[in-house]
PDB file of C-alpha atoms and ligand atoms in Angstrom:
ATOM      1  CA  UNK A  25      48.465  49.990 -58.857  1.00  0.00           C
ATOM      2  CA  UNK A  26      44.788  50.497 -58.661  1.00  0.00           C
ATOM      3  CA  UNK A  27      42.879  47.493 -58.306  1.00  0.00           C
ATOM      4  CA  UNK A  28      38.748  46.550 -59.345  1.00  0.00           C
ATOM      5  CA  UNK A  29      36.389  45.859 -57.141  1.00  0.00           C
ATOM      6  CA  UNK A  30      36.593  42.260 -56.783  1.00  0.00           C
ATOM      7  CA  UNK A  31      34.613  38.939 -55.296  1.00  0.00           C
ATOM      8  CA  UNK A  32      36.154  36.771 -53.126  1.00  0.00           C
ATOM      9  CA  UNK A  33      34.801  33.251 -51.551  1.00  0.00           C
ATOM     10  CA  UNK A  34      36.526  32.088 -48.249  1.00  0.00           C
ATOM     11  CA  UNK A  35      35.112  28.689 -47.794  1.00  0.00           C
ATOM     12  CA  UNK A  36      35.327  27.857 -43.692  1.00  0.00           C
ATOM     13  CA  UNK A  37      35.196  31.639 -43.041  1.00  0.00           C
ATOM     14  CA  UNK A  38      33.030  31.341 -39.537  1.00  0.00           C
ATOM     15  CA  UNK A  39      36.239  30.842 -37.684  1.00  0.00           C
ATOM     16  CA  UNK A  40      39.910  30.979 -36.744  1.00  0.00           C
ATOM     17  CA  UNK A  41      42.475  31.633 -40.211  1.00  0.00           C
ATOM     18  CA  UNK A  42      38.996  31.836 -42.700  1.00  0.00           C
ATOM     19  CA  UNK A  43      37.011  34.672 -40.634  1.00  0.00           C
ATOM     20  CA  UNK A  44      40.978  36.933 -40.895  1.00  0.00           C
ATOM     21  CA  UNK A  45      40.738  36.476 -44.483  1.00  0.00           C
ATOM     22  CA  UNK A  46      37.190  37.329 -44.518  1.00  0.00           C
ATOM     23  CA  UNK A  47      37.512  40.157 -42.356  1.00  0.00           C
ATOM     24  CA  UNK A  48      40.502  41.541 -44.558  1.00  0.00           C
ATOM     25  CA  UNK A  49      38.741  41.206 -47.684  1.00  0.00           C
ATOM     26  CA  UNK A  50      35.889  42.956 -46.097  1.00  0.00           C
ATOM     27  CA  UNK A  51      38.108  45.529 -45.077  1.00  0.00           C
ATOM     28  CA  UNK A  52      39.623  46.511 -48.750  1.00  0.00           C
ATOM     29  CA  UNK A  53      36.140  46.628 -49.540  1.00  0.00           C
ATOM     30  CA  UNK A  54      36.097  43.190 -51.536  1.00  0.00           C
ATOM     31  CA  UNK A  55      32.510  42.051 -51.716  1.00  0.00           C
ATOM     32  CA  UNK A  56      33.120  38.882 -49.629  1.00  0.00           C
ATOM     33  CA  UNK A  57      30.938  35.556 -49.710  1.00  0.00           C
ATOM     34  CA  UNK A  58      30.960  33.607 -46.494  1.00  0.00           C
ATOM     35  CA  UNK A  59      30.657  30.068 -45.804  1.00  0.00           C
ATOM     36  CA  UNK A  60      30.383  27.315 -42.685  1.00  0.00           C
ATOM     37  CA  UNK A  61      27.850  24.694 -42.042  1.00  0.00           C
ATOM     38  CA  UNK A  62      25.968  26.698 -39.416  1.00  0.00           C
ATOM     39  CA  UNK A  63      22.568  27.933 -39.699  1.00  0.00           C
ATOM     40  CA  UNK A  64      22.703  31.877 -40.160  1.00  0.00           C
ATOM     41  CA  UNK A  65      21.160  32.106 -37.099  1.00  0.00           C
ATOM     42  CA  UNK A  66      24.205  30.652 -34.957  1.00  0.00           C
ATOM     43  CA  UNK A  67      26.877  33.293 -36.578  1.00  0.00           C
ATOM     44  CA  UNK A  68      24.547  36.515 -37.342  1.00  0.00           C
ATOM     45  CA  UNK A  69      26.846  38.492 -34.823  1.00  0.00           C
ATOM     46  CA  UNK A  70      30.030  37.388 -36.981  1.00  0.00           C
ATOM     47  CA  UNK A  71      28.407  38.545 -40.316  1.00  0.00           C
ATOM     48  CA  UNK A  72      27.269  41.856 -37.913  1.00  0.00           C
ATOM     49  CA  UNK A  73      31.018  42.718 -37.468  1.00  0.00           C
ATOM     50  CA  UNK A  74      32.056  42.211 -40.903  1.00  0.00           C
ATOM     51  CA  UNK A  75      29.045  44.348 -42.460  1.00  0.00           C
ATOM     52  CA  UNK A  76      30.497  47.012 -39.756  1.00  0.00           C
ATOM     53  CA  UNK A  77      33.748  46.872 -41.494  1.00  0.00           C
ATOM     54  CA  UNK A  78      33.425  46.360 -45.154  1.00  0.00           C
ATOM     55  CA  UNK A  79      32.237  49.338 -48.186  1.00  0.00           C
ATOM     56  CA  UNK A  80      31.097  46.056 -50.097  1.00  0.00           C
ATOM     57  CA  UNK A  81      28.384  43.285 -49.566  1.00  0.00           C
ATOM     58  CA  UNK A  82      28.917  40.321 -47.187  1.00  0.00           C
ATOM     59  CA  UNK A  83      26.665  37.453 -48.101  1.00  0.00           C
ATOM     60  CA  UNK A  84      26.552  34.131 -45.790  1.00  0.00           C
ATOM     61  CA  UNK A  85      26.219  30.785 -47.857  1.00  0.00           C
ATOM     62  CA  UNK A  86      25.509  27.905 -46.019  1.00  0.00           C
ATOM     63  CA  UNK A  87      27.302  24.734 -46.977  1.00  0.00           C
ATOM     64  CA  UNK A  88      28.394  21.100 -45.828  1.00  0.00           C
ATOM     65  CA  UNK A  89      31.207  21.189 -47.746  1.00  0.00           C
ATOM     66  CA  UNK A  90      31.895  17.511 -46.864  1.00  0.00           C
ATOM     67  CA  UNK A  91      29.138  17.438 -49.977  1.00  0.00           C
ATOM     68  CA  UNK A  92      30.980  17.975 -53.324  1.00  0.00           C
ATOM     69  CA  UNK A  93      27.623  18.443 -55.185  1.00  0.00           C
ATOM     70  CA  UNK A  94      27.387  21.217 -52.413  1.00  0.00           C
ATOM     71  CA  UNK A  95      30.384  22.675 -53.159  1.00  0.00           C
ATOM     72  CA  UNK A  96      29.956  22.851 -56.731  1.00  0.00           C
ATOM     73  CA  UNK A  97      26.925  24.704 -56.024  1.00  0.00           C
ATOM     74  CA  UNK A  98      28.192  27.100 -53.479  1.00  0.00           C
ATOM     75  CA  UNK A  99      30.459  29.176 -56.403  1.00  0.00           C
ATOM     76  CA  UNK A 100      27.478  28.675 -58.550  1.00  0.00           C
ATOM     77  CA  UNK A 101      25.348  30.377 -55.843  1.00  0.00           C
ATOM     78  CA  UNK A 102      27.868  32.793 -55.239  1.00  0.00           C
ATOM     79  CA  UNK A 103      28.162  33.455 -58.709  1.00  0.00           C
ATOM     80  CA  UNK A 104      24.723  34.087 -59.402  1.00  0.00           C
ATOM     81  CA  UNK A 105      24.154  36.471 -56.365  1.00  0.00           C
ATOM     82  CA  UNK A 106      27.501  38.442 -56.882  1.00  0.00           C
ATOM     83  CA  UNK A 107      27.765  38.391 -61.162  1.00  0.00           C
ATOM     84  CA  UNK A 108      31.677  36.750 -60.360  1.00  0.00           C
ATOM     85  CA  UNK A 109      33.929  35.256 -58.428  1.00  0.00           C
ATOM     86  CA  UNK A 110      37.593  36.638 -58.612  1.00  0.00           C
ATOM     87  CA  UNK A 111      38.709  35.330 -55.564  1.00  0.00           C
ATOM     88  CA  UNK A 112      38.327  31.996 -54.292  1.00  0.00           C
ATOM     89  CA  UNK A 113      40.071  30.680 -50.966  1.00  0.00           C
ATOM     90  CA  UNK A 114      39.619  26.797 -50.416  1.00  0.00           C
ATOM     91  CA  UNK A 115      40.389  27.593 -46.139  1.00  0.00           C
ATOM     92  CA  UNK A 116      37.673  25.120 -44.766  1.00  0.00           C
ATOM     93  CA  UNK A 117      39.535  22.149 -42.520  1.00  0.00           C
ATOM     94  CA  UNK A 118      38.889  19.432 -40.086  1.00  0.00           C
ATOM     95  CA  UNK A 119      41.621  17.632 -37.823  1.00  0.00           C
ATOM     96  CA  UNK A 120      41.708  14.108 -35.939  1.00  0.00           C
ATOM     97  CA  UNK A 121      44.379  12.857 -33.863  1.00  0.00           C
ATOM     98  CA  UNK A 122      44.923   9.219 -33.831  1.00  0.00           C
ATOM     99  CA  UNK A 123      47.169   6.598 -34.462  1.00  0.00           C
ATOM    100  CA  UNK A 124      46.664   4.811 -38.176  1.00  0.00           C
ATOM    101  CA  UNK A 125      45.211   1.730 -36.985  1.00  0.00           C
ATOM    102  CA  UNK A 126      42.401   3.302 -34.284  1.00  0.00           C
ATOM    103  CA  UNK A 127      41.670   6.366 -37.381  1.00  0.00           C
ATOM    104  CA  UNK A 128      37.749   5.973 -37.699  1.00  0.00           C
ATOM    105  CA  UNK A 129      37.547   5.587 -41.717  1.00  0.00           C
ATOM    106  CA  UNK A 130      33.976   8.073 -41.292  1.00  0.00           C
ATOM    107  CA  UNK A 131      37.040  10.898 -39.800  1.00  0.00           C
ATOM    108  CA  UNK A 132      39.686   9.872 -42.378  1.00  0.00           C
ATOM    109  CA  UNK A 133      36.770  10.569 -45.459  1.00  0.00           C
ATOM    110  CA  UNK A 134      35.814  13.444 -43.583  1.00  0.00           C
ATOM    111  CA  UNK A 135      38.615  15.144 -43.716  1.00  0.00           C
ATOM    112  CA  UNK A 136      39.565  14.649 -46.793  1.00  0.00           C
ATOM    113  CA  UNK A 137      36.315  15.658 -48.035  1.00  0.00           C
ATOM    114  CA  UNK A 138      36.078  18.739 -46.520  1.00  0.00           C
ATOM    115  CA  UNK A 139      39.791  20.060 -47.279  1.00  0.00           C
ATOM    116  CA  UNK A 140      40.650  18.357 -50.710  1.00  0.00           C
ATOM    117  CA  UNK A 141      37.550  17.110 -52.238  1.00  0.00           C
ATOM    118  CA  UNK A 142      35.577  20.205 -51.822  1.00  0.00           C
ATOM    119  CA  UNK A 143      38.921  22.084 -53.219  1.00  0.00           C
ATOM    120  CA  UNK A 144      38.517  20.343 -56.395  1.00  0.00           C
ATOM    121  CA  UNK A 145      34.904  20.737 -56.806  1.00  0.00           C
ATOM    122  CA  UNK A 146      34.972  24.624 -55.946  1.00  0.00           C
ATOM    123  CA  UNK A 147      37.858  24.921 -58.336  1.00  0.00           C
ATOM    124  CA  UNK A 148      36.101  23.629 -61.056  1.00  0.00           C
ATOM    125  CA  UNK A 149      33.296  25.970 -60.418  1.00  0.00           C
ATOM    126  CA  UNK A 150      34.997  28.978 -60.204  1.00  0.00           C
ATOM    127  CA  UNK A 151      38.023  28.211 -62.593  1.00  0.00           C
ATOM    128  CA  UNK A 152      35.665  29.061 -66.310  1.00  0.00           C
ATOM    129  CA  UNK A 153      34.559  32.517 -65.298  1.00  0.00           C
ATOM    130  CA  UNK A 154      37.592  33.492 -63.681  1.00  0.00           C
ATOM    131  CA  UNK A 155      39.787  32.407 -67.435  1.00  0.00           C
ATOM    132  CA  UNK A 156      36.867  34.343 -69.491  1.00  0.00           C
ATOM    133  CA  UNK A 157      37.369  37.604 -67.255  1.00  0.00           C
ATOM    134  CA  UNK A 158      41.274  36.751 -67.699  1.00  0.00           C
ATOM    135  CA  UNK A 159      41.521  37.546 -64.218  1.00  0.00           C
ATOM    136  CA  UNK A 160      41.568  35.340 -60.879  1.00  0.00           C
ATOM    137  CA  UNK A 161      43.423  33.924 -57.938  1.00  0.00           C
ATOM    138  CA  UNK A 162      43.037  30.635 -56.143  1.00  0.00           C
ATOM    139  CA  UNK A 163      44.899  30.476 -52.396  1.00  0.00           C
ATOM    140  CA  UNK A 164      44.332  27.379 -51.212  1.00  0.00           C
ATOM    141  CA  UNK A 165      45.151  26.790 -47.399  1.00  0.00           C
ATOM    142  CA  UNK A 166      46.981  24.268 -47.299  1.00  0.00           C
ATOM    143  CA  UNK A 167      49.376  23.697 -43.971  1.00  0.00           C
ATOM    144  CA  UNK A 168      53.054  23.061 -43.078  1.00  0.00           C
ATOM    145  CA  UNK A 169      51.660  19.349 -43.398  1.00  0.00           C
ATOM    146  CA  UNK A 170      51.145  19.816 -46.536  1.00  0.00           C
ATOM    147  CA  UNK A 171      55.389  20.213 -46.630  1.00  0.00           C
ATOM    148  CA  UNK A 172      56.141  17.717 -43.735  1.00  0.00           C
ATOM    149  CA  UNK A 173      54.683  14.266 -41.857  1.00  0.00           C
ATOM    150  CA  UNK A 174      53.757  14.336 -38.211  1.00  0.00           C
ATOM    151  CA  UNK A 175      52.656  11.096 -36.304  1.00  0.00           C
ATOM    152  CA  UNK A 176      48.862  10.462 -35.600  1.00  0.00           C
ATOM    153  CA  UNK A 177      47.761  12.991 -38.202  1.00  0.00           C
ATOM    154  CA  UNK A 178      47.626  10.415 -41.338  1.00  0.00           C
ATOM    155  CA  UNK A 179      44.343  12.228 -42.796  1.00  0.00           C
ATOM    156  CA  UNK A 180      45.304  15.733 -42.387  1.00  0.00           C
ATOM    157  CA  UNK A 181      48.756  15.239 -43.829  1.00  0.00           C
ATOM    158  CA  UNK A 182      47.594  13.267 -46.805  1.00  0.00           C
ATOM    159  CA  UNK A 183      44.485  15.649 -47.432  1.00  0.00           C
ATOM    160  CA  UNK A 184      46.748  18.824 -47.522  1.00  0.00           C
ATOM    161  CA  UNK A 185      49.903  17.048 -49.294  1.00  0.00           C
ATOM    162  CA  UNK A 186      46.857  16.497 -51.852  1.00  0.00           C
ATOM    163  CA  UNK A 187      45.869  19.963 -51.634  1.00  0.00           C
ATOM    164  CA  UNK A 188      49.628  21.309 -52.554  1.00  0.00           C
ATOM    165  CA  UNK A 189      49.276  18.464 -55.536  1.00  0.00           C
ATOM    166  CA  UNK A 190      45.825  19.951 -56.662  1.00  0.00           C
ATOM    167  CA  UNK A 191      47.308  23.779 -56.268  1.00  0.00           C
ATOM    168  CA  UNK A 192      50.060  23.005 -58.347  1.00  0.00           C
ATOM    169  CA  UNK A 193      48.460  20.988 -61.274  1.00  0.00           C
ATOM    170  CA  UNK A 194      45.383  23.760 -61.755  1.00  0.00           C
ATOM    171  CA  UNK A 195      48.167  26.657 -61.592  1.00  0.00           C
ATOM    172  CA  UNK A 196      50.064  24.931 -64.819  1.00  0.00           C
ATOM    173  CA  UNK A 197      46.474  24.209 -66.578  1.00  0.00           C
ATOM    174  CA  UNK A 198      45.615  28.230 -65.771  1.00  0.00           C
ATOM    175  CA  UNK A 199      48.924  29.963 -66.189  1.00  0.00           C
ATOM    176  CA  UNK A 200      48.108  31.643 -69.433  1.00  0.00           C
ATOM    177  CA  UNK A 201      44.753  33.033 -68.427  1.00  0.00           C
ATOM    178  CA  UNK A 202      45.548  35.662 -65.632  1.00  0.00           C
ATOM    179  CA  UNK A 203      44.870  32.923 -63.186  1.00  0.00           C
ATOM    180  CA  UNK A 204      47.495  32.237 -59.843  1.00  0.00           C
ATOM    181  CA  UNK A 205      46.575  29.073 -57.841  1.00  0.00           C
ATOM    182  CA  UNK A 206      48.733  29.408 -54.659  1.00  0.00           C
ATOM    183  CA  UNK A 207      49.560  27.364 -51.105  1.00  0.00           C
ATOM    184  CA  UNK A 208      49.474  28.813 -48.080  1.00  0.00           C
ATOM    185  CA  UNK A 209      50.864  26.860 -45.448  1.00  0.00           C
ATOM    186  CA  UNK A 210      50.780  28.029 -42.256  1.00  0.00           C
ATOM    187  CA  UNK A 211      52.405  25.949 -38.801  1.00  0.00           C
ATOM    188  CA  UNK A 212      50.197  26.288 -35.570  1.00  0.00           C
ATOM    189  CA  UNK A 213      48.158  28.907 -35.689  1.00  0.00           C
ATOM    190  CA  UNK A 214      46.216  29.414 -32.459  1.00  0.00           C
ATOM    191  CA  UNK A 215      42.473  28.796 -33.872  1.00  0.00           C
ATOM    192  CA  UNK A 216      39.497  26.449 -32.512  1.00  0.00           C
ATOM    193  CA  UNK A 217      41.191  23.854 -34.648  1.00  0.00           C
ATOM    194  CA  UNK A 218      43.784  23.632 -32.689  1.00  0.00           C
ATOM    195  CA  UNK A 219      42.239  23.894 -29.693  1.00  0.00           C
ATOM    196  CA  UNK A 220      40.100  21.239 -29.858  1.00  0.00           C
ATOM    197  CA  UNK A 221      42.843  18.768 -30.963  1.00  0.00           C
ATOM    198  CA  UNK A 222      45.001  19.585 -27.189  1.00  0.00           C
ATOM    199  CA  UNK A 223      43.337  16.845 -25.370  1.00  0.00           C
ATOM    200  CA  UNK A 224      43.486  14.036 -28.246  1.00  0.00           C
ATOM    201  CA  UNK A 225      47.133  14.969 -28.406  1.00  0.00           C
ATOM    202  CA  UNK A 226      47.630  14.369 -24.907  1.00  0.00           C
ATOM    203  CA  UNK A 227      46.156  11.024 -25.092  1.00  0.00           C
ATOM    204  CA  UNK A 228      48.135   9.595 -27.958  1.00  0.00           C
ATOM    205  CA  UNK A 229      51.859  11.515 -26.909  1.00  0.00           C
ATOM    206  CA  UNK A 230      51.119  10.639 -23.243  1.00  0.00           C
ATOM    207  CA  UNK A 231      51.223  14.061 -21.947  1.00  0.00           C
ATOM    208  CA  UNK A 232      49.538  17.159 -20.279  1.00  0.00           C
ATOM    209  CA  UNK A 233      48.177  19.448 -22.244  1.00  0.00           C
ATOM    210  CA  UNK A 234      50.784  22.015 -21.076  1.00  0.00           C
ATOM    211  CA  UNK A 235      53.262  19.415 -22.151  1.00  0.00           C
ATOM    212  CA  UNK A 236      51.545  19.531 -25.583  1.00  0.00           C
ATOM    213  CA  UNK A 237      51.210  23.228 -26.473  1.00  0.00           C
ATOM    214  CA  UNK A 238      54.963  23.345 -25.497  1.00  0.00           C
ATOM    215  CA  UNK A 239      56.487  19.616 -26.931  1.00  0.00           C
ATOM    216  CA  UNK A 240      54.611  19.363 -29.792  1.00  0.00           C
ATOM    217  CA  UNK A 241      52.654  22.350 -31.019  1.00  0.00           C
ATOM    218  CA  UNK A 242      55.471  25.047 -30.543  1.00  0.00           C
ATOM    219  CA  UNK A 243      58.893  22.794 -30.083  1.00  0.00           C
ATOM    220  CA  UNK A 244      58.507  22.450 -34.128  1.00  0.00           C
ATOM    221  CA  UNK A 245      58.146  26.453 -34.798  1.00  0.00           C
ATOM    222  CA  UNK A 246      61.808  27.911 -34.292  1.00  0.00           C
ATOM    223  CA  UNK A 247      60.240  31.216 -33.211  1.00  0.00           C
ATOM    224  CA  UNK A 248      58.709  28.844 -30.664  1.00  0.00           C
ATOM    225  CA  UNK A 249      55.372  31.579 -30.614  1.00  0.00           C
ATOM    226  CA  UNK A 250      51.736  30.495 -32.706  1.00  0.00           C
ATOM    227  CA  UNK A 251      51.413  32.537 -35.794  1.00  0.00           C
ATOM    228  CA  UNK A 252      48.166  34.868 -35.863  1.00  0.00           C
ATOM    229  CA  UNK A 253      45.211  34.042 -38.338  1.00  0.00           C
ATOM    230  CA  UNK A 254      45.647  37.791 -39.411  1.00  0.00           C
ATOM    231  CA  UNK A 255      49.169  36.925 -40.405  1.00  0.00           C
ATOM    232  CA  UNK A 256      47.993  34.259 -42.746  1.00  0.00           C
ATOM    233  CA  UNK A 257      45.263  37.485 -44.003  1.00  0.00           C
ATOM    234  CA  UNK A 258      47.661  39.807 -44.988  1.00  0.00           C
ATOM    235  CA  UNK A 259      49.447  37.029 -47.071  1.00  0.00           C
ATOM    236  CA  UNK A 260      46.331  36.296 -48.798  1.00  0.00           C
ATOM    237  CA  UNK A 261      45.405  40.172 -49.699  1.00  0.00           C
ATOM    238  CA  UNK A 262      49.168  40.260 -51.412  1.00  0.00           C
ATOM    239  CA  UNK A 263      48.282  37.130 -53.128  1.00  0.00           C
ATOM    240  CA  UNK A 264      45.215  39.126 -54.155  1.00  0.00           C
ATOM    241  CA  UNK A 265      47.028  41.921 -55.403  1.00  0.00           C
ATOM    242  CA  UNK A 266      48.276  42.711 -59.440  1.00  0.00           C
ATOM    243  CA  UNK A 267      52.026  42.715 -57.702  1.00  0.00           C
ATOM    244  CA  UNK A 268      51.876  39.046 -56.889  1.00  0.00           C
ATOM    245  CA  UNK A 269      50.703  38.093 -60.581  1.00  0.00           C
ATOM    246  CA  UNK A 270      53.921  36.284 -61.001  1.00  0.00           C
ATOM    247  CA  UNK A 271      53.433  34.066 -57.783  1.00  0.00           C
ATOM    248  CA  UNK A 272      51.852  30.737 -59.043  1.00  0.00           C
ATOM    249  CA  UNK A 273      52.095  27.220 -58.535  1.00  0.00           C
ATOM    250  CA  UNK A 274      54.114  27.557 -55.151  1.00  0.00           C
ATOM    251  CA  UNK A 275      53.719  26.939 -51.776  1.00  0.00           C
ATOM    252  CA  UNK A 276      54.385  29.652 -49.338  1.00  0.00           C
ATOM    253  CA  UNK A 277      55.273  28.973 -45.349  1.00  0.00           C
ATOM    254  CA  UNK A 278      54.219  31.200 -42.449  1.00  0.00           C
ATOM    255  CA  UNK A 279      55.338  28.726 -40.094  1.00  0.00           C
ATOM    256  CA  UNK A 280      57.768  30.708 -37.971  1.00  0.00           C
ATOM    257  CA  UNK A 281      60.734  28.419 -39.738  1.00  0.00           C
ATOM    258  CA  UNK A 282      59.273  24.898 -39.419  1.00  0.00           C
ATOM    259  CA  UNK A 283      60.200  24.042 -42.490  1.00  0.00           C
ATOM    260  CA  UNK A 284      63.489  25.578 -42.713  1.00  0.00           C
ATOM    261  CA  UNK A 285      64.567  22.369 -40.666  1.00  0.00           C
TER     262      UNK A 285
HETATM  263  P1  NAD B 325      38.762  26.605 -37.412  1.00  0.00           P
HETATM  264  O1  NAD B 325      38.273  25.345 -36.815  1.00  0.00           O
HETATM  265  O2  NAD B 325      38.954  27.791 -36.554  1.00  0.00           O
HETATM  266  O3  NAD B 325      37.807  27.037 -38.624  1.00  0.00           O
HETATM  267  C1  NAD B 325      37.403  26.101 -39.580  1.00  0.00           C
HETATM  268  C2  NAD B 325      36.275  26.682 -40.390  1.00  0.00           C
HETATM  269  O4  NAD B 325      35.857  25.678 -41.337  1.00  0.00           O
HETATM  270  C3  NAD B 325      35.038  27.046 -39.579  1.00  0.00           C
HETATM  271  O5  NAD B 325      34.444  28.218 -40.113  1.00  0.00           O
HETATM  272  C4  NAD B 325      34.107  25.851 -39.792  1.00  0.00           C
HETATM  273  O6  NAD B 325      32.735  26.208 -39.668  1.00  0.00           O
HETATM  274  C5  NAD B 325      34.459  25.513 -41.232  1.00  0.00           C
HETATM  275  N1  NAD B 325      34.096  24.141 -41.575  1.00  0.00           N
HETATM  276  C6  NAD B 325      34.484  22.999 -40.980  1.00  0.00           C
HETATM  277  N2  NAD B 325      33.892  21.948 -41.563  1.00  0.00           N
HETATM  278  C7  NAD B 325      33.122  22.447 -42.548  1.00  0.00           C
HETATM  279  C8  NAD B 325      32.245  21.860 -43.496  1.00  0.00           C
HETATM  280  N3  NAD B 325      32.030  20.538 -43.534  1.00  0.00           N
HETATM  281  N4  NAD B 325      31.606  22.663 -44.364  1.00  0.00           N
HETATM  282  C9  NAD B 325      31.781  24.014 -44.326  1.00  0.00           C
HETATM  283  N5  NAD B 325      32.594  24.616 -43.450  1.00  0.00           N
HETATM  284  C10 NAD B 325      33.257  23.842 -42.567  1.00  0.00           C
HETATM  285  O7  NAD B 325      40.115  26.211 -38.155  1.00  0.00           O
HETATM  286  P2  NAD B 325      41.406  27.061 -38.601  1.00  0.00           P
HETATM  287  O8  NAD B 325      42.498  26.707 -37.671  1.00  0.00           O
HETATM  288  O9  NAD B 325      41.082  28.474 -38.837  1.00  0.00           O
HETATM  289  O10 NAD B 325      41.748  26.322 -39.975  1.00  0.00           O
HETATM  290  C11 NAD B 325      41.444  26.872 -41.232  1.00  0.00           C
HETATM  291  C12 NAD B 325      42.302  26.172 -42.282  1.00  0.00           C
HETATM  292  O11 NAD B 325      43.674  26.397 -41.965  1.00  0.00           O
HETATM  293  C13 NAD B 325      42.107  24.656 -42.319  1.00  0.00           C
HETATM  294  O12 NAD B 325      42.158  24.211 -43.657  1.00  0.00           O
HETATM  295  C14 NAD B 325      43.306  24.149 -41.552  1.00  0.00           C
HETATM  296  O13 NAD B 325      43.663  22.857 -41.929  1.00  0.00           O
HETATM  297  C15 NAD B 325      44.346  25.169 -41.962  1.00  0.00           C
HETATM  298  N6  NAD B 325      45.485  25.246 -41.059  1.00  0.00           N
HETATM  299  C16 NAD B 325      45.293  25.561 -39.735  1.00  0.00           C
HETATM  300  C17 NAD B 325      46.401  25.619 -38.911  1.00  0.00           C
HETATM  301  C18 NAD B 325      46.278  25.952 -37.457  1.00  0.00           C
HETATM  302  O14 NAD B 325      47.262  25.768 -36.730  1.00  0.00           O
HETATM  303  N7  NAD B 325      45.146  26.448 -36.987  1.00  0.00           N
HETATM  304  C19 NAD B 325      47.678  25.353 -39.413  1.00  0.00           C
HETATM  305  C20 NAD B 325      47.820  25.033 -40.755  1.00  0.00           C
HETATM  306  C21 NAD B 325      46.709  24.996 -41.568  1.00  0.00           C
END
């Protein structure tokens, strides 16, 4: 099947799972709409490499989206520079480990700000162009804690359970207008996310980091190996494509059988 050009957003798209997608929209020559809170200045190199590897434009749109008026207004930006916007990823995410009753309540609103909030408000945005064009897809990331619990994580597991909520709701409201709204939900997936969250999971399991990567990151992935960002990429271009018009509503795991447990 022979696809249109299309536009895609990838919120978060600076780093780690977002910058894959980016890169692999870039590379079946989406035009592709970039977004982080950094100042253009701090990732000019990373919008360099995907200009070096895309036929279409690459645009960088700076945007707290801890902000929901900002996020509104980032697919109305986008939108206005790019004519549409047939492709929106909600991939932008924030983790803190800690137990319930030490959570800072600034973290816990963070977090689910910046994954479910912003969700909402860029769904809204893009949702009425995307049902007059009777064409669109909507791939939220969402996370094998979107699926399952783990201790110390009581933000990120409510914010993506939320986001699997919010995927499925909008894909029943959008299912007769050429519209899928899909979950991704990857387990570890070696990223600056994860990372940075080593040494707070030390400190609340009571072990090395070592201990960590091995105990707790990979015990809970049967294949017992992180899955790559450009794993979670290629799942998103299928999503993308007029074969996977019939995929809506669901979640799908890349979590090298997490959940099969
Ligand atoms: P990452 O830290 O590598 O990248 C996160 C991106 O989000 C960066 O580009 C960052 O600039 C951007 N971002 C953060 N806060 C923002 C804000 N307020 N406004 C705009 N942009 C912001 O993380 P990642 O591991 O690639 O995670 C991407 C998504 O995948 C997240 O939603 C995360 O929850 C989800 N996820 C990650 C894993 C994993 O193991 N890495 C597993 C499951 C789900």
């Amino acid at each position: 099947m022979s696809e249109p050009k299309r536009t895609a957003l990838v919120t978060g798209s600076t780093s780690g799972i977002g910058l894959a997608i980016a890169r692999k929209f870039a590379e079946l020559g989406y035009d592709v709409a970039v977004n982080s809170f950094e100042a253009e200045a701090e990732i000019a190199h990373l919008i360099a490499g995907l200009r070096g590897c895309a036929s279409g434009r690459i645009g960088y749109y700076r945007a707290d989206l801890a902000d929901g008026t900002a996020s509104h207004a980032l697919v109305e930006r986008v939108i206005a520079d790019f004519g549409t916007l047939d492709v929106l990823v909600n991939n932008a995410g924030v983790q803190k480990v800690a137990a319930v009753e030490e959570f800072p309540p600034a973290d816990w609103d963070r977090i689910i700000a910046v994954s479910l909030d912003s969700a909402f408000h860029t769904t809204r945005g893009a949702v009425p162009g995307m049902a007059q064009r009777g064409w669109g897809r909507i791939i939220n990331v969402a996370s094998a804690h979107g699926l399952r619990a783990s201790p110390f994580k009581s933000a990120y597991v409510a914010t993506k359970h939320g986001v699997v909520g919010l995927t499925k709701t909008v894909a029943l409201e959008v299912a007769e207008k050429g519209i899928t709204v899909n979950a991704i939900c990857p387990g570890y997936v070696w990223t600056p996310l994860v990372a940075k969250q080593v040494t707070d999971q030390a400190k609340v399991h009571n072990l090395s980091e070592d201990e960590v990567v091995r105990q707790i990151m990979l015990a809970p992935q049967p294949t017992r190996k992180f899955v790559q960002p450009e794993e979670i990429a290629e799942l998103a271009a299928y999503l993308c494509s007029d074969w996977a018009r019939s995929i809506t509503g669901t979640t799908i795991s890349i979590d090298g059988g997490w959940t099969a447990k």
